[in-house]
Amino acid sequence: MTGYTMLRNGGVGNGGQTCMLRWSNRIRLTWLSFTLFIILVFFPLIAHYYLTTLDEADEAGKRIFGPRAGNELCEVKHVLDLCRIRESVSEELLQLEAKRQELNSEIAKLNLKIEACKKSIENAKQDLLQLKNVISQTEHSYKELMAQNQPKLSLPIRLLPEKDDAGLPPPKVIRGCRLHNCFDYSRCPLTSGFPVYVYDSDQFAFGSYLDPLVKQAFQATARASVYVTENADIACLYVILVGEIQEPVVLRPAELEKQLYSLPHWRTDGHNHVIINLSRKSDTQNLLYNVSTGRAMVAQSTFYAAQYRPGFDLVVSPLVHAMSEPNFMEIPPQVPVKRKYLFTFQGEKIESLRSSLQEARSFEEEMEGDPPADYDDRIIATLKAVQDSKLDQVLVEFTCKNQPKPSLPTEWALCGEREDRLELLKLSTFALIITPGDPHLVISSGCATRLFEALEVGAVPVVLGEQVQLPYQDMLQWNEAALVVPKPRVTEVHFLLRSLSDSDLLAMRRQGRFLWETYFSTADSIFNTVLAMIRTRIQIPAAPIREEAAAEIPHRSGKAAGTDPNMADNGDLDLGPVETEPPYASPKYLRNFTLTVTDLYRSWNSAPGPFHLFPHTPFDPVLPSEAKFLGSGTGFRPIGGGAGGSGKEFQAALGGNVPREQFTVVMLTYEREEVLMNSLERLNGLPYLNKVVVVWNSPKLPSEDLLWPDIGVPIMVVRTEKNSLNNRFLPWNEIETEAILSIDDDAHLRHDEIMFGFRVWREARDRIVGFPGRYHAWDIPHQSWLYNSNYSCELSMVLTGAAFFHKYYAYLYSYVMPQAIRDMVDEYINCEDIAMNFLVSHITRKPPIKVTSRWTFRCPGCPQALSHDDSHFHERHKCINFFVKVYGYMPLLYTQFRVDSVLFKTRLPHDKTKCFKFI
């Protein structure tokens, strides 16, 4: 108890024992540490020393501390792995060293090659510089040789005579004026552009007497002409309007002559002037009769033989539609060919005729003596006999039921109002036109009016009297649209009319419609025809037709276009050489002097055809890409012999007679940015693509942050003035190729399909070549035409949502095709593709060409377009029937022809493939 207490309280007796324990513990720890240090440091040193320095014992078994052999050491279990690792590392080091030496040698060789290449580049630069110098010297030498061997040619300086210069010496007889002695060619160089100065009639006394409608129509037409200039000093031609004069004003010849000679640029004799007297009525005054017009040309509808100067003056048609366009809904169709009456005639001759209502002697009896002075008696008797025979239904009336229209002496006056006459002509297959009995009256307004009305409603004119001068007769071939029969053959007229076949009748009716629309129908056509007649006579080329200026919408591009697997997967099909050079535009062929002369006959007389068609001809525009329209070029490449002929080369080359050509994609869109971007990306890498013209048809501009894809060719975004489907076919100036691929923004076509369509179009450049086919059908119960999109082996249309066509048709659609068609397209926001098919079929008389078997081309998942509307098909039915009325017949043609790729997709050996040659 006591000890416990002492220990608890730390007694003195136990203090010394505690200190001893602490000291002993410290000694043990120090000793233990020292011992471990000796063992860990000195023992390995001693062992290493003895193992490496002791002499070897005599007996191998007695060597305890001596070094052992390597193989004996490796037998130790723990050292085996270390030996193995050492050997492998040694081998790797040796291999790496060998590789290092090999790489060093290769680097040395490459350095030598680099030095050699540098020297080669320097030598090549020197050679290139020398070649450039040689080429430059050669070009300079060539120019010197050309300058020595050929005189320098330049256009003659245009010397304009003074204002009071009389110019040419006066002819002996004014009636003997012709171009060579009354026209000053020095004012009209070939490159002048045919500037025309039009006088303002209001500035002269006779201007207040003019018919307001005629004057207004003439002024509006003159302002719109591309040839009219306000600078009278440079003008080639001067035009003055003197009629029609309002009733009851009578302008005396002496007064009119005085005012003409007071014109500012008359220059004493009026050379290079055209005096125009337009008539709206059949009894228009012959103002210029007994008026000395000097060397000025006269253009009017009434001429006496003593007044008319052939090849110099112009017989023009009457101005019936002064300030209005023809109403196509009132014009009868061109079919059926045969109408109710074989022929009709209504008229009354104011001047009494010899025995007009009495039976005359036979032709044989009259011809035995002197020829009759007037054949009208015989004409009346013969026509009445045909009417009484009842062989054919005819209608002839030689006495007007109402008061006849005023007319010239010996001229057959018109009966009734214009509307009544047109209704009768709509029922007539032929329309008789009896020329005046006075042989000195070569043409009258009454005859010209009868001719105008007959052509307007499709009655083939039959002109009795070969002495008549029909409008523009020295340029037009009237025998293609009318029958001109001498009066002595009146007894054979019935036989002649019955002998014509239906096909000939339809051809003459179509040609007559073409002439009427081109040269007669409006004030614009009459004025432009007069200018075109004079310009053609003096052999000046026409002005090029205008192109639509493209207002570009700025946009950002740079997004790399991806590759659609559906577009890129063409199998083993070679699409042809992908052109890496910049876009290549089609050559522009502006019509030159030679083509103007050689093409003169066809340009004025061709019915709707590849180059010259209805209202197109009087304007005679020169299309920038017009040349090579029907063919691919003028070069001939033989099929047999030489290069070509194998399947491989067929695929790798574009083919055709134009070895280098591209096309332009025109894509119409309306606020469908995502769909548009996807469609543009699908065009990435498409061969022969020149550029893409995106027609932005919305007033709302694209999003500013929209990033357009980079497809390797320019993308032109064009802004339009209004939302119109007609904008698809505007001839934009940015389209620099003849070939246009019109495509919808949601069309889904593969590259091989597009390339195949392009190849087919190059073989048929005058036709529409595309993918989705449609056809028209006759609805028997409703007696009207229908639009049909069902699958069929027969088609008559190819939709322009995915089709190739020539840029030539863009000009015709926008500037030549009747405005009524474009107005209907805007009204329905539909039918522009049908209108284009009508136009091309009307011009070429050929159906379109469908390629591949695809009937639809819409992309899956795209938003619905206008064509999905319920009213879409009903509107297209109406469009077809309206277009038929405008054209006067159904121009669409059926075809079962379809082009599919055979050799185009077939890869054959070079020595196995032969191209087919038809002889």
Tab-separated table of N, CA and C in Angstrom, residues 345-415:
chain	number	residue	atom	x	y	z
A	345	PHE	N	-68.217	36.896	-149.168
A	345	PHE	CA	-67.882	38.256	-149.604
A	345	PHE	C	-69.093	39.139	-149.395
A	346	GLN	N	-68.850	40.296	-148.810
A	346	GLN	CA	-69.869	41.321	-148.645
A	346	GLN	C	-69.271	42.654	-149.068
A	347	GLY	N	-69.950	43.331	-149.949
A	347	GLY	CA	-69.454	44.623	-150.381
A	347	GLY	C	-70.384	45.247	-151.397
A	348	GLU	N	-70.194	46.508	-151.611
A	348	GLU	CA	-71.007	47.233	-152.577
A	348	GLU	C	-70.125	48.255	-153.268
A	349	LYS	N	-70.304	48.300	-154.587
A	349	LYS	CA	-69.531	49.235	-155.382
A	349	LYS	C	-70.374	50.463	-155.631
A	350	ILE	N	-69.916	51.597	-155.125
A	350	ILE	CA	-70.712	52.815	-155.224
A	350	ILE	C	-70.870	53.221	-156.687
A	351	GLU	N	-69.766	53.160	-157.428
A	351	GLU	CA	-69.829	53.524	-158.836
A	351	GLU	C	-70.553	52.421	-159.595
A	352	SER	N	-71.504	52.802	-160.468
A	352	SER	CA	-72.298	51.809	-161.191
A	352	SER	C	-71.423	50.977	-162.100
A	353	LEU	N	-71.770	49.702	-162.232
A	353	LEU	CA	-71.040	48.769	-163.060
A	353	LEU	C	-71.852	48.454	-164.308
A	354	ARG	N	-71.164	48.040	-165.322
A	354	ARG	CA	-71.855	47.649	-166.531
A	354	ARG	C	-72.550	46.319	-166.320
A	355	SER	N	-73.855	46.369	-166.385
A	355	SER	CA	-74.660	45.148	-166.295
A	355	SER	C	-74.308	44.359	-165.046
A	356	SER	N	-74.236	45.054	-163.908
A	356	SER	CA	-73.819	44.390	-162.677
A	356	SER	C	-74.758	43.284	-162.260
A	357	LEU	N	-76.061	43.443	-162.545
A	357	LEU	CA	-77.012	42.425	-162.139
A	357	LEU	C	-77.610	41.708	-163.351
A	358	GLN	N	-77.015	41.882	-164.527
A	358	GLN	CA	-77.510	41.234	-165.724
A	358	GLN	C	-76.554	40.127	-166.129
A	359	GLU	N	-77.100	39.222	-166.855
A	359	GLU	CA	-76.254	38.115	-167.302
A	359	GLU	C	-75.340	38.605	-168.401
A	360	ALA	N	-74.041	38.370	-168.245
A	360	ALA	CA	-73.064	38.854	-169.209
A	360	ALA	C	-72.730	37.759	-170.208
A	361	ARG	N	-72.034	38.174	-171.230
A	361	ARG	CA	-71.625	37.198	-172.231
A	361	ARG	C	-70.589	36.236	-171.637
A	362	SER	N	-70.379	35.152	-172.325
A	362	SER	CA	-69.405	34.186	-171.859
A	362	SER	C	-67.995	34.756	-171.990
A	363	PHE	N	-67.086	34.156	-171.259
A	363	PHE	CA	-65.698	34.618	-171.313
A	363	PHE	C	-65.112	34.400	-172.697
A	364	GLU	N	-65.520	33.308	-173.326
A	364	GLU	CA	-64.985	33.025	-174.652
A	364	GLU	C	-65.393	34.112	-175.640
A	365	GLU	N	-66.653	34.568	-175.533
A	365	GLU	CA	-67.121	35.603	-176.438
A	365	GLU	C	-66.406	36.919	-176.175
A	366	GLU	N	-66.190	37.251	-174.911
A	366	GLU	CA	-65.535	38.514	-174.607
A	366	GLU	C	-64.071	38.491	-175.009
A	367	MET	N	-63.437	37.353	-174.819
A	367	MET	CA	-62.017	37.292	-175.096
A	367	MET	C	-61.728	37.303	-176.583
A	368	GLU	N	-62.762	37.014	-177.420
A	368	GLU	CA	-62.544	37.098	-178.859
A	368	GLU	C	-62.322	38.543	-179.287
A	369	GLY	N	-62.955	39.479	-178.573
A	369	GLY	CA	-62.767	40.881	-178.888
A	369	GLY	C	-61.768	41.505	-177.961
A	370	ASP	N	-61.980	42.758	-177.663
A	370	ASP	CA	-61.104	43.466	-176.747
A	370	ASP	C	-61.341	43.007	-175.315
A	371	PRO	N	-60.289	42.972	-174.475
A	371	PRO	CA	-60.478	42.590	-173.081
A	371	PRO	C	-61.397	43.572	-172.393
A	372	PRO	N	-62.212	43.086	-171.483
A	372	PRO	CA	-63.124	43.994	-170.794
A	372	PRO	C	-62.355	44.975	-169.937
A	373	ALA	N	-62.897	46.165	-169.806
A	373	ALA	CA	-62.246	47.190	-168.984
A	373	ALA	C	-62.419	46.907	-167.502
A	374	ASP	N	-63.458	46.200	-167.137
A	374	ASP	CA	-63.736	45.942	-165.731
A	374	ASP	C	-64.259	44.525	-165.608
A	375	TYR	N	-63.555	43.700	-164.784
A	375	TYR	CA	-63.954	42.306	-164.604
A	375	TYR	C	-65.005	42.138	-163.515
A	376	ASP	N	-65.381	43.197	-162.851
A	376	ASP	CA	-66.297	43.052	-161.729
A	376	ASP	C	-67.634	42.464	-162.149
A	377	ASP	N	-68.117	42.780	-163.372
A	377	ASP	CA	-69.360	42.172	-163.838
A	377	ASP	C	-69.241	40.654	-163.899
A	378	ARG	N	-68.154	40.178	-164.477
A	378	ARG	CA	-67.948	38.735	-164.584
A	378	ARG	C	-67.779	38.107	-163.207
A	379	ILE	N	-67.102	38.809	-162.294
A	379	ILE	CA	-66.912	38.272	-160.947
A	379	ILE	C	-68.256	38.095	-160.250
A	380	ILE	N	-69.140	39.084	-160.380
A	380	ILE	CA	-70.453	39.000	-159.733
A	380	ILE	C	-71.231	37.816	-160.284
A	381	ALA	N	-71.261	37.682	-161.597
A	381	ALA	CA	-72.023	36.593	-162.210
A	381	ALA	C	-71.474	35.236	-161.809
A	382	THR	N	-70.144	35.101	-161.795
A	382	THR	CA	-69.538	33.806	-161.468
A	382	THR	C	-69.803	33.426	-160.006
A	383	LEU	N	-69.617	34.367	-159.114
A	383	LEU	CA	-69.814	34.057	-157.698
A	383	LEU	C	-71.277	33.745	-157.391
A	384	LYS	N	-72.181	34.448	-158.049
A	384	LYS	CA	-73.600	34.141	-157.848
A	384	LYS	C	-73.935	32.759	-158.381
A	385	ALA	N	-73.312	32.362	-159.479
A	385	ALA	CA	-73.545	31.029	-160.022
A	385	ALA	C	-73.057	29.952	-159.062
A	386	VAL	N	-71.912	30.191	-158.426
A	386	VAL	CA	-71.409	29.222	-157.440
A	386	VAL	C	-72.358	29.143	-156.256
A	387	GLN	N	-72.880	30.284	-155.836
A	387	GLN	CA	-73.806	30.276	-154.708
A	387	GLN	C	-75.103	29.535	-155.054
A	388	ASP	N	-75.584	29.735	-156.270
A	388	ASP	CA	-76.835	29.089	-156.661
A	388	ASP	C	-76.657	27.609	-156.930
A	389	SER	N	-75.436	27.156	-157.203
A	389	SER	CA	-75.218	25.743	-157.514
A	389	SER	C	-75.394	24.836	-156.307
A	390	LYS	N	-75.264	25.359	-155.109
A	390	LYS	CA	-75.425	24.603	-153.865
A	390	LYS	C	-74.381	23.497	-153.688
A	391	LEU	N	-73.316	23.516	-154.514
A	391	LEU	CA	-72.268	22.504	-154.338
A	391	LEU	C	-71.560	22.692	-153.000
A	392	ASP	N	-71.341	23.921	-152.634
A	392	ASP	CA	-70.760	24.267	-151.336
A	392	ASP	C	-71.546	25.437	-150.785
A	393	GLN	N	-71.498	25.538	-149.477
A	393	GLN	CA	-72.208	26.642	-148.848
A	393	GLN	C	-71.326	27.874	-148.893
A	394	VAL	N	-71.737	28.865	-149.681
A	394	VAL	CA	-71.017	30.120	-149.797
A	394	VAL	C	-71.990	31.254	-149.550
A	395	LEU	N	-71.439	32.414	-149.263
A	395	LEU	CA	-72.271	33.595	-149.037
A	395	LEU	C	-71.612	34.771	-149.738
A	396	VAL	N	-72.305	35.319	-150.728
A	396	VAL	CA	-71.834	36.507	-151.441
A	396	VAL	C	-72.966	37.512	-151.482
A	397	GLU	N	-72.649	38.729	-151.102
A	397	GLU	CA	-73.625	39.818	-151.121
A	397	GLU	C	-72.965	41.033	-151.747
A	398	PHE	N	-73.572	41.537	-152.818
A	398	PHE	CA	-73.020	42.671	-153.539
A	398	PHE	C	-73.793	43.958	-153.274
A	399	THR	N	-74.711	43.888	-152.325
A	399	THR	CA	-75.453	45.065	-151.909
A	399	THR	C	-75.530	45.064	-150.394
A	400	CYS	N	-75.130	46.154	-149.789
A	400	CYS	CA	-75.123	46.229	-148.328
A	400	CYS	C	-76.549	46.402	-147.822
A	401	LYS	N	-76.849	45.732	-146.716
A	401	LYS	CA	-78.164	45.877	-146.101
A	401	LYS	C	-78.331	47.267	-145.506
A	402	ASN	N	-77.274	47.817	-144.995
A	402	ASN	CA	-77.291	49.172	-144.462
A	402	ASN	C	-76.446	50.072	-145.351
A	403	GLN	N	-76.276	51.289	-144.932
A	403	GLN	CA	-75.491	52.238	-145.710
A	403	GLN	C	-74.042	51.764	-145.782
A	404	PRO	N	-73.475	51.588	-146.973
A	404	PRO	CA	-72.083	51.145	-147.084
A	404	PRO	C	-71.122	52.211	-146.588
A	405	LYS	N	-69.930	51.758	-146.214
A	405	LYS	CA	-68.899	52.674	-145.754
A	405	LYS	C	-68.363	53.488	-146.939
A	406	PRO	N	-67.954	54.712	-146.705
A	406	PRO	CA	-67.359	55.511	-147.793
A	406	PRO	C	-66.138	54.820	-148.374
A	407	SER	N	-65.947	54.967	-149.650
A	407	SER	CA	-64.838	54.304	-150.319
A	407	SER	C	-64.394	55.130	-151.503
A	408	LEU	N	-63.284	54.735	-152.083
A	408	LEU	CA	-62.751	55.398	-153.266
A	408	LEU	C	-63.506	54.920	-154.506
A	409	PRO	N	-63.457	55.649	-155.599
A	409	PRO	CA	-64.098	55.209	-156.841
A	409	PRO	C	-63.573	53.852	-157.304
A	410	THR	N	-64.473	53.020	-157.805
A	410	THR	CA	-64.222	51.656	-158.297
A	410	THR	C	-63.810	50.699	-157.174
A	411	GLU	N	-63.863	51.117	-155.941
A	411	GLU	CA	-63.496	50.245	-154.828
A	411	GLU	C	-64.750	49.650	-154.206
A	412	TRP	N	-64.649	48.416	-153.763
A	412	TRP	CA	-65.763	47.755	-153.096
A	412	TRP	C	-65.835	48.248	-151.650
A	413	ALA	N	-66.926	48.885	-151.319
A	413	ALA	CA	-67.108	49.450	-149.985
A	413	ALA	C	-67.439	48.341	-148.990
A	414	LEU	N	-67.001	48.539	-147.766
A	414	LEU	CA	-67.312	47.593	-146.694
A	414	LEU	C	-68.759	47.753	-146.253
A	415	CYS	N	-69.347	46.651	-145.828
A	415	CYS	CA	-70.734	46.654	-145.356
A	415	CYS	C	-70.766	46.424	-143.853
